[in-house]
Amino acid sequence: MTEHSAQTDCPCGSKTLYQQCCRPLHRGQAATSPEALMRSRYTAFVLGLADYLRATWHHSTRPDTLTLDDTPDWVSLRVLGSSHTGDAGTVHFRAVYRAGSGWGCLEEASEFVRENGYWCYLRGDTREGPLKPGRNDPCPCGSGLKFKVCCL
């Protein structure tokens, strides 16, 4: 597991401290929405929390084992849309990662269900590929700078 200070911004991009955002969920608190669960799962990928990922995966689609040995270096998350009605919800997101000397992008439309008061990841429709930012685009690392003055 990667160590992450509770006093730093949460990797999920919420602009709040990890201790106030995803850490309570990683310690067993129920997510209030599919988006909150998805953000906590993204953060779990960043931090290498395979047990949390399995615990929040619906039993009907959960893999028998989960290793994060080949997980890329995730750098940013952007929620493109989310909704829920009753005990079903969806989240559409884009996650950016470092891929060697370049960048990659994973986009997913995820489905979630709530059982016994807890949201669970059910499945997702995923697309993945290289990310080629333009010189004047925001840097994929999340610095807020233009790509040409940051990671180009």
PDB file of C-alpha atoms in Angstrom:
ATOM      1  CA  MET A   1       0.000   0.000   0.000  1.00  0.00           C
ATOM      2  CA  THR A   2       1.210   3.469  -0.822  1.00  0.00           C
ATOM      3  CA  GLU A   3       1.336   5.700   2.238  1.00  0.00           C
ATOM      4  CA  HIS A   4      -0.785   8.818   1.912  1.00  0.00           C
ATOM      5  CA  SER A   5      -0.912  11.554   4.484  1.00  0.00           C
ATOM      6  CA  ALA A   6      -4.325  12.344   5.888  1.00  0.00           C
ATOM      7  CA  GLN A   7      -3.312  16.020   5.772  1.00  0.00           C
ATOM      8  CA  THR A   8      -2.882  16.181   1.977  1.00  0.00           C
ATOM      9  CA  ASP A   9      -5.446  16.630  -0.781  1.00  0.00           C
ATOM     10  CA  CYS A  10      -7.350  13.498  -1.666  1.00  0.00           C
ATOM     11  CA  PRO A  11      -6.181  11.789  -4.876  1.00  0.00           C
ATOM     12  CA  CYS A  12      -9.795  11.669  -6.117  1.00  0.00           C
ATOM     13  CA  GLY A  13      -9.650  15.329  -7.116  1.00  0.00           C
ATOM     14  CA  SER A  14     -12.322  16.567  -4.713  1.00  0.00           C
ATOM     15  CA  LYS A  15     -10.026  19.359  -3.482  1.00  0.00           C
ATOM     16  CA  THR A  16     -10.597  18.264   0.122  1.00  0.00           C
ATOM     17  CA  LEU A  17      -8.210  16.564   2.513  1.00  0.00           C
ATOM     18  CA  TYR A  18      -7.890  12.796   2.235  1.00  0.00           C
ATOM     19  CA  GLN A  19      -8.893  12.439   5.905  1.00  0.00           C
ATOM     20  CA  GLN A  20     -12.210  14.184   5.211  1.00  0.00           C
ATOM     21  CA  CYS A  21     -12.874  12.610   1.825  1.00  0.00           C
ATOM     22  CA  CYS A  22     -11.983   9.009   0.950  1.00  0.00           C
ATOM     23  CA  ARG A  23     -10.184   7.901   4.114  1.00  0.00           C
ATOM     24  CA  PRO A  24     -13.415   7.404   6.144  1.00  0.00           C
ATOM     25  CA  LEU A  25     -14.762   5.170   3.377  1.00  0.00           C
ATOM     26  CA  HIS A  26     -11.500   3.211   3.282  1.00  0.00           C
ATOM     27  CA  ARG A  27     -12.028   2.641   7.004  1.00  0.00           C
ATOM     28  CA  GLY A  28     -15.562   1.266   6.620  1.00  0.00           C
ATOM     29  CA  GLN A  29     -17.943   4.236   6.408  1.00  0.00           C
ATOM     30  CA  ALA A  30     -20.703   3.786   3.809  1.00  0.00           C
ATOM     31  CA  ALA A  31     -20.503   5.969   0.697  1.00  0.00           C
ATOM     32  CA  THR A  32     -23.390   8.419   0.379  1.00  0.00           C
ATOM     33  CA  SER A  33     -23.630   8.047  -3.402  1.00  0.00           C
ATOM     34  CA  PRO A  34     -22.249   6.063  -6.333  1.00  0.00           C
ATOM     35  CA  GLU A  35     -19.946   9.005  -7.127  1.00  0.00           C
ATOM     36  CA  ALA A  36     -18.516   9.025  -3.603  1.00  0.00           C
ATOM     37  CA  LEU A  37     -17.863   5.271  -3.871  1.00  0.00           C
ATOM     38  CA  MET A  38     -16.298   5.618  -7.318  1.00  0.00           C
ATOM     39  CA  ARG A  39     -13.986   8.401  -6.063  1.00  0.00           C
ATOM     40  CA  SER A  40     -12.965   6.250  -3.101  1.00  0.00           C
ATOM     41  CA  ARG A  41     -12.287   3.310  -5.431  1.00  0.00           C
ATOM     42  CA  TYR A  42     -10.123   5.492  -7.701  1.00  0.00           C
ATOM     43  CA  THR A  43      -8.189   6.598  -4.605  1.00  0.00           C
ATOM     44  CA  ALA A  44      -7.874   2.942  -3.574  1.00  0.00           C
ATOM     45  CA  PHE A  45      -6.270   2.193  -6.958  1.00  0.00           C
ATOM     46  CA  VAL A  46      -3.862   5.108  -6.416  1.00  0.00           C
ATOM     47  CA  LEU A  47      -2.980   3.881  -2.905  1.00  0.00           C
ATOM     48  CA  GLY A  48      -2.924   0.165  -3.717  1.00  0.00           C
ATOM     49  CA  LEU A  49      -5.848  -0.827  -1.471  1.00  0.00           C
ATOM     50  CA  ALA A  50      -6.841  -4.077  -3.189  1.00  0.00           C
ATOM     51  CA  ASP A  51      -8.839  -5.342  -0.182  1.00  0.00           C
ATOM     52  CA  TYR A  52     -11.017  -2.219  -0.241  1.00  0.00           C
ATOM     53  CA  LEU A  53     -11.597  -2.588  -3.979  1.00  0.00           C
ATOM     54  CA  ARG A  54     -12.741  -6.189  -3.546  1.00  0.00           C
ATOM     55  CA  ALA A  55     -14.912  -5.285  -0.536  1.00  0.00           C
ATOM     56  CA  THR A  56     -16.749  -2.601  -2.526  1.00  0.00           C
ATOM     57  CA  TRP A  57     -17.224  -4.797  -5.608  1.00  0.00           C
ATOM     58  CA  HIS A  58     -20.632  -6.459  -5.910  1.00  0.00           C
ATOM     59  CA  HIS A  59     -20.435 -10.158  -5.059  1.00  0.00           C
ATOM     60  CA  SER A  60     -21.973 -11.173  -8.414  1.00  0.00           C
ATOM     61  CA  THR A  61     -19.137  -9.628 -10.470  1.00  0.00           C
ATOM     62  CA  ARG A  62     -16.238  -9.493  -7.976  1.00  0.00           C
ATOM     63  CA  PRO A  63     -13.061 -11.245  -9.122  1.00  0.00           C
ATOM     64  CA  ASP A  64     -11.773 -14.093  -6.945  1.00  0.00           C
ATOM     65  CA  THR A  65      -8.446 -12.311  -6.558  1.00  0.00           C
ATOM     66  CA  LEU A  66      -7.212  -8.828  -7.282  1.00  0.00           C
ATOM     67  CA  THR A  67      -3.604  -7.769  -7.519  1.00  0.00           C
ATOM     68  CA  LEU A  68      -2.546  -4.231  -8.262  1.00  0.00           C
ATOM     69  CA  ASP A  69       1.022  -5.089  -9.288  1.00  0.00           C
ATOM     70  CA  ASP A  70       0.562  -3.770 -12.835  1.00  0.00           C
ATOM     71  CA  THR A  71      -1.543  -0.732 -11.908  1.00  0.00           C
ATOM     72  CA  PRO A  72      -0.396   2.370 -13.771  1.00  0.00           C
ATOM     73  CA  ASP A  73       0.666   5.608 -12.103  1.00  0.00           C
ATOM     74  CA  TRP A  74      -2.738   7.304 -11.834  1.00  0.00           C
ATOM     75  CA  VAL A  75      -2.497  11.100 -11.902  1.00  0.00           C
ATOM     76  CA  SER A  76      -5.988  12.579 -12.211  1.00  0.00           C
ATOM     77  CA  LEU A  77      -9.685  11.848 -12.164  1.00  0.00           C
ATOM     78  CA  ARG A  78     -12.521  13.778 -13.749  1.00  0.00           C
ATOM     79  CA  VAL A  79     -16.165  12.871 -13.160  1.00  0.00           C
ATOM     80  CA  LEU A  80     -18.109  13.534 -16.358  1.00  0.00           C
ATOM     81  CA  GLY A  81     -21.522  12.691 -14.927  1.00  0.00           C
ATOM     82  CA  SER A  82     -23.260  10.764 -12.178  1.00  0.00           C
ATOM     83  CA  SER A  83     -26.788   9.916 -11.113  1.00  0.00           C
ATOM     84  CA  HIS A  84     -28.750   7.531  -8.970  1.00  0.00           C
ATOM     85  CA  THR A  85     -32.355   6.605  -8.419  1.00  0.00           C
ATOM     86  CA  GLY A  86     -33.288   4.347  -5.551  1.00  0.00           C
ATOM     87  CA  ASP A  87     -30.682   1.609  -5.227  1.00  0.00           C
ATOM     88  CA  ALA A  88     -29.121   1.917  -8.712  1.00  0.00           C
ATOM     89  CA  GLY A  89     -26.674   4.476  -9.996  1.00  0.00           C
ATOM     90  CA  THR A  90     -24.165   5.324 -12.687  1.00  0.00           C
ATOM     91  CA  VAL A  91     -20.957   7.312 -12.859  1.00  0.00           C
ATOM     92  CA  HIS A  92     -19.152   8.344 -16.040  1.00  0.00           C
ATOM     93  CA  PHE A  93     -15.504   9.247 -15.435  1.00  0.00           C
ATOM     94  CA  ARG A  94     -12.139   9.736 -17.091  1.00  0.00           C
ATOM     95  CA  ALA A  95      -8.907   8.795 -15.321  1.00  0.00           C
ATOM     96  CA  VAL A  96      -5.466   9.789 -16.623  1.00  0.00           C
ATOM     97  CA  TYR A  97      -2.255   7.869 -15.949  1.00  0.00           C
ATOM     98  CA  ARG A  98       1.395   7.977 -16.906  1.00  0.00           C
ATOM     99  CA  ALA A  99       2.290   5.464 -19.619  1.00  0.00           C
ATOM    100  CA  GLY A 100       6.071   5.287 -19.956  1.00  0.00           C
ATOM    101  CA  SER A 101       7.132   8.654 -21.302  1.00  0.00           C
ATOM    102  CA  GLY A 102       3.554   9.519 -22.330  1.00  0.00           C
ATOM    103  CA  TRP A 103       0.033   9.480 -20.997  1.00  0.00           C
ATOM    104  CA  GLY A 104      -2.929   7.145 -21.070  1.00  0.00           C
ATOM    105  CA  CYS A 105      -6.611   7.629 -20.456  1.00  0.00           C
ATOM    106  CA  LEU A 106      -9.280   5.277 -19.142  1.00  0.00           C
ATOM    107  CA  GLU A 107     -12.908   6.300 -19.568  1.00  0.00           C
ATOM    108  CA  GLU A 108     -15.687   4.278 -18.007  1.00  0.00           C
ATOM    109  CA  ALA A 109     -19.454   4.352 -17.604  1.00  0.00           C
ATOM    110  CA  SER A 110     -19.851   2.456 -14.322  1.00  0.00           C
ATOM    111  CA  GLU A 111     -22.929   0.867 -12.772  1.00  0.00           C
ATOM    112  CA  PHE A 112     -23.490   0.699  -9.012  1.00  0.00           C
ATOM    113  CA  VAL A 113     -26.091  -0.921  -6.754  1.00  0.00           C
ATOM    114  CA  ARG A 114     -26.892  -0.345  -3.092  1.00  0.00           C
ATOM    115  CA  GLU A 115     -27.362  -3.345  -0.822  1.00  0.00           C
ATOM    116  CA  ASN A 116     -27.832  -3.243   2.931  1.00  0.00           C
ATOM    117  CA  GLY A 117     -27.055   0.476   2.958  1.00  0.00           C
ATOM    118  CA  TYR A 118     -23.743   0.153   1.072  1.00  0.00           C
ATOM    119  CA  TRP A 119     -23.060   1.117  -2.534  1.00  0.00           C
ATOM    120  CA  CYS A 120     -21.167  -1.496  -4.558  1.00  0.00           C
ATOM    121  CA  TYR A 121     -19.455  -1.353  -7.945  1.00  0.00           C
ATOM    122  CA  LEU A 122     -21.300  -3.701 -10.319  1.00  0.00           C
ATOM    123  CA  ARG A 123     -19.669  -3.308 -13.747  1.00  0.00           C
ATOM    124  CA  GLY A 124     -18.437  -0.783 -16.251  1.00  0.00           C
ATOM    125  CA  ASP A 125     -18.164  -0.133 -19.960  1.00  0.00           C
ATOM    126  CA  THR A 126     -14.515   0.864 -20.387  1.00  0.00           C
ATOM    127  CA  ARG A 127     -12.498   2.492 -23.155  1.00  0.00           C
ATOM    128  CA  GLU A 128      -8.768   2.987 -22.845  1.00  0.00           C
ATOM    129  CA  GLY A 129      -6.048   4.472 -24.980  1.00  0.00           C
ATOM    130  CA  PRO A 130      -3.220   6.962 -25.282  1.00  0.00           C
ATOM    131  CA  LEU A 131      -3.733  10.586 -24.325  1.00  0.00           C
ATOM    132  CA  LYS A 132      -2.005  13.173 -26.485  1.00  0.00           C
ATOM    133  CA  PRO A 133      -2.379  16.611 -24.926  1.00  0.00           C
ATOM    134  CA  GLY A 134      -1.662  19.670 -27.040  1.00  0.00           C
ATOM    135  CA  ARG A 135       1.072  22.083 -25.989  1.00  0.00           C
ATOM    136  CA  ASN A 136      -1.468  24.618 -24.713  1.00  0.00           C
ATOM    137  CA  ASP A 137      -3.797  22.088 -23.040  1.00  0.00           C
ATOM    138  CA  PRO A 138      -3.829  21.767 -19.262  1.00  0.00           C
ATOM    139  CA  CYS A 139      -1.136  19.338 -18.147  1.00  0.00           C
ATOM    140  CA  PRO A 140      -2.525  15.845 -17.483  1.00  0.00           C
ATOM    141  CA  CYS A 141      -0.569  15.695 -14.212  1.00  0.00           C
ATOM    142  CA  GLY A 142      -3.120  18.032 -12.653  1.00  0.00           C
ATOM    143  CA  SER A 143      -0.688  20.858 -11.884  1.00  0.00           C
ATOM    144  CA  GLY A 144      -2.954  23.481 -13.431  1.00  0.00           C
ATOM    145  CA  LEU A 145      -0.162  24.595 -15.768  1.00  0.00           C
ATOM    146  CA  LYS A 146      -0.133  24.321 -19.532  1.00  0.00           C
ATOM    147  CA  PHE A 147       1.364  21.074 -20.806  1.00  0.00           C
ATOM    148  CA  LYS A 148       4.186  22.900 -22.615  1.00  0.00           C
ATOM    149  CA  VAL A 149       5.545  24.434 -19.390  1.00  0.00           C
ATOM    150  CA  CYS A 150       5.006  21.424 -17.162  1.00  0.00           C
ATOM    151  CA  CYS A 151       5.476  17.821 -18.336  1.00  0.00           C
ATOM    152  CA  LEU A 152       6.205  18.233 -22.069  1.00  0.00           C
TER     153      LEU A 152
END
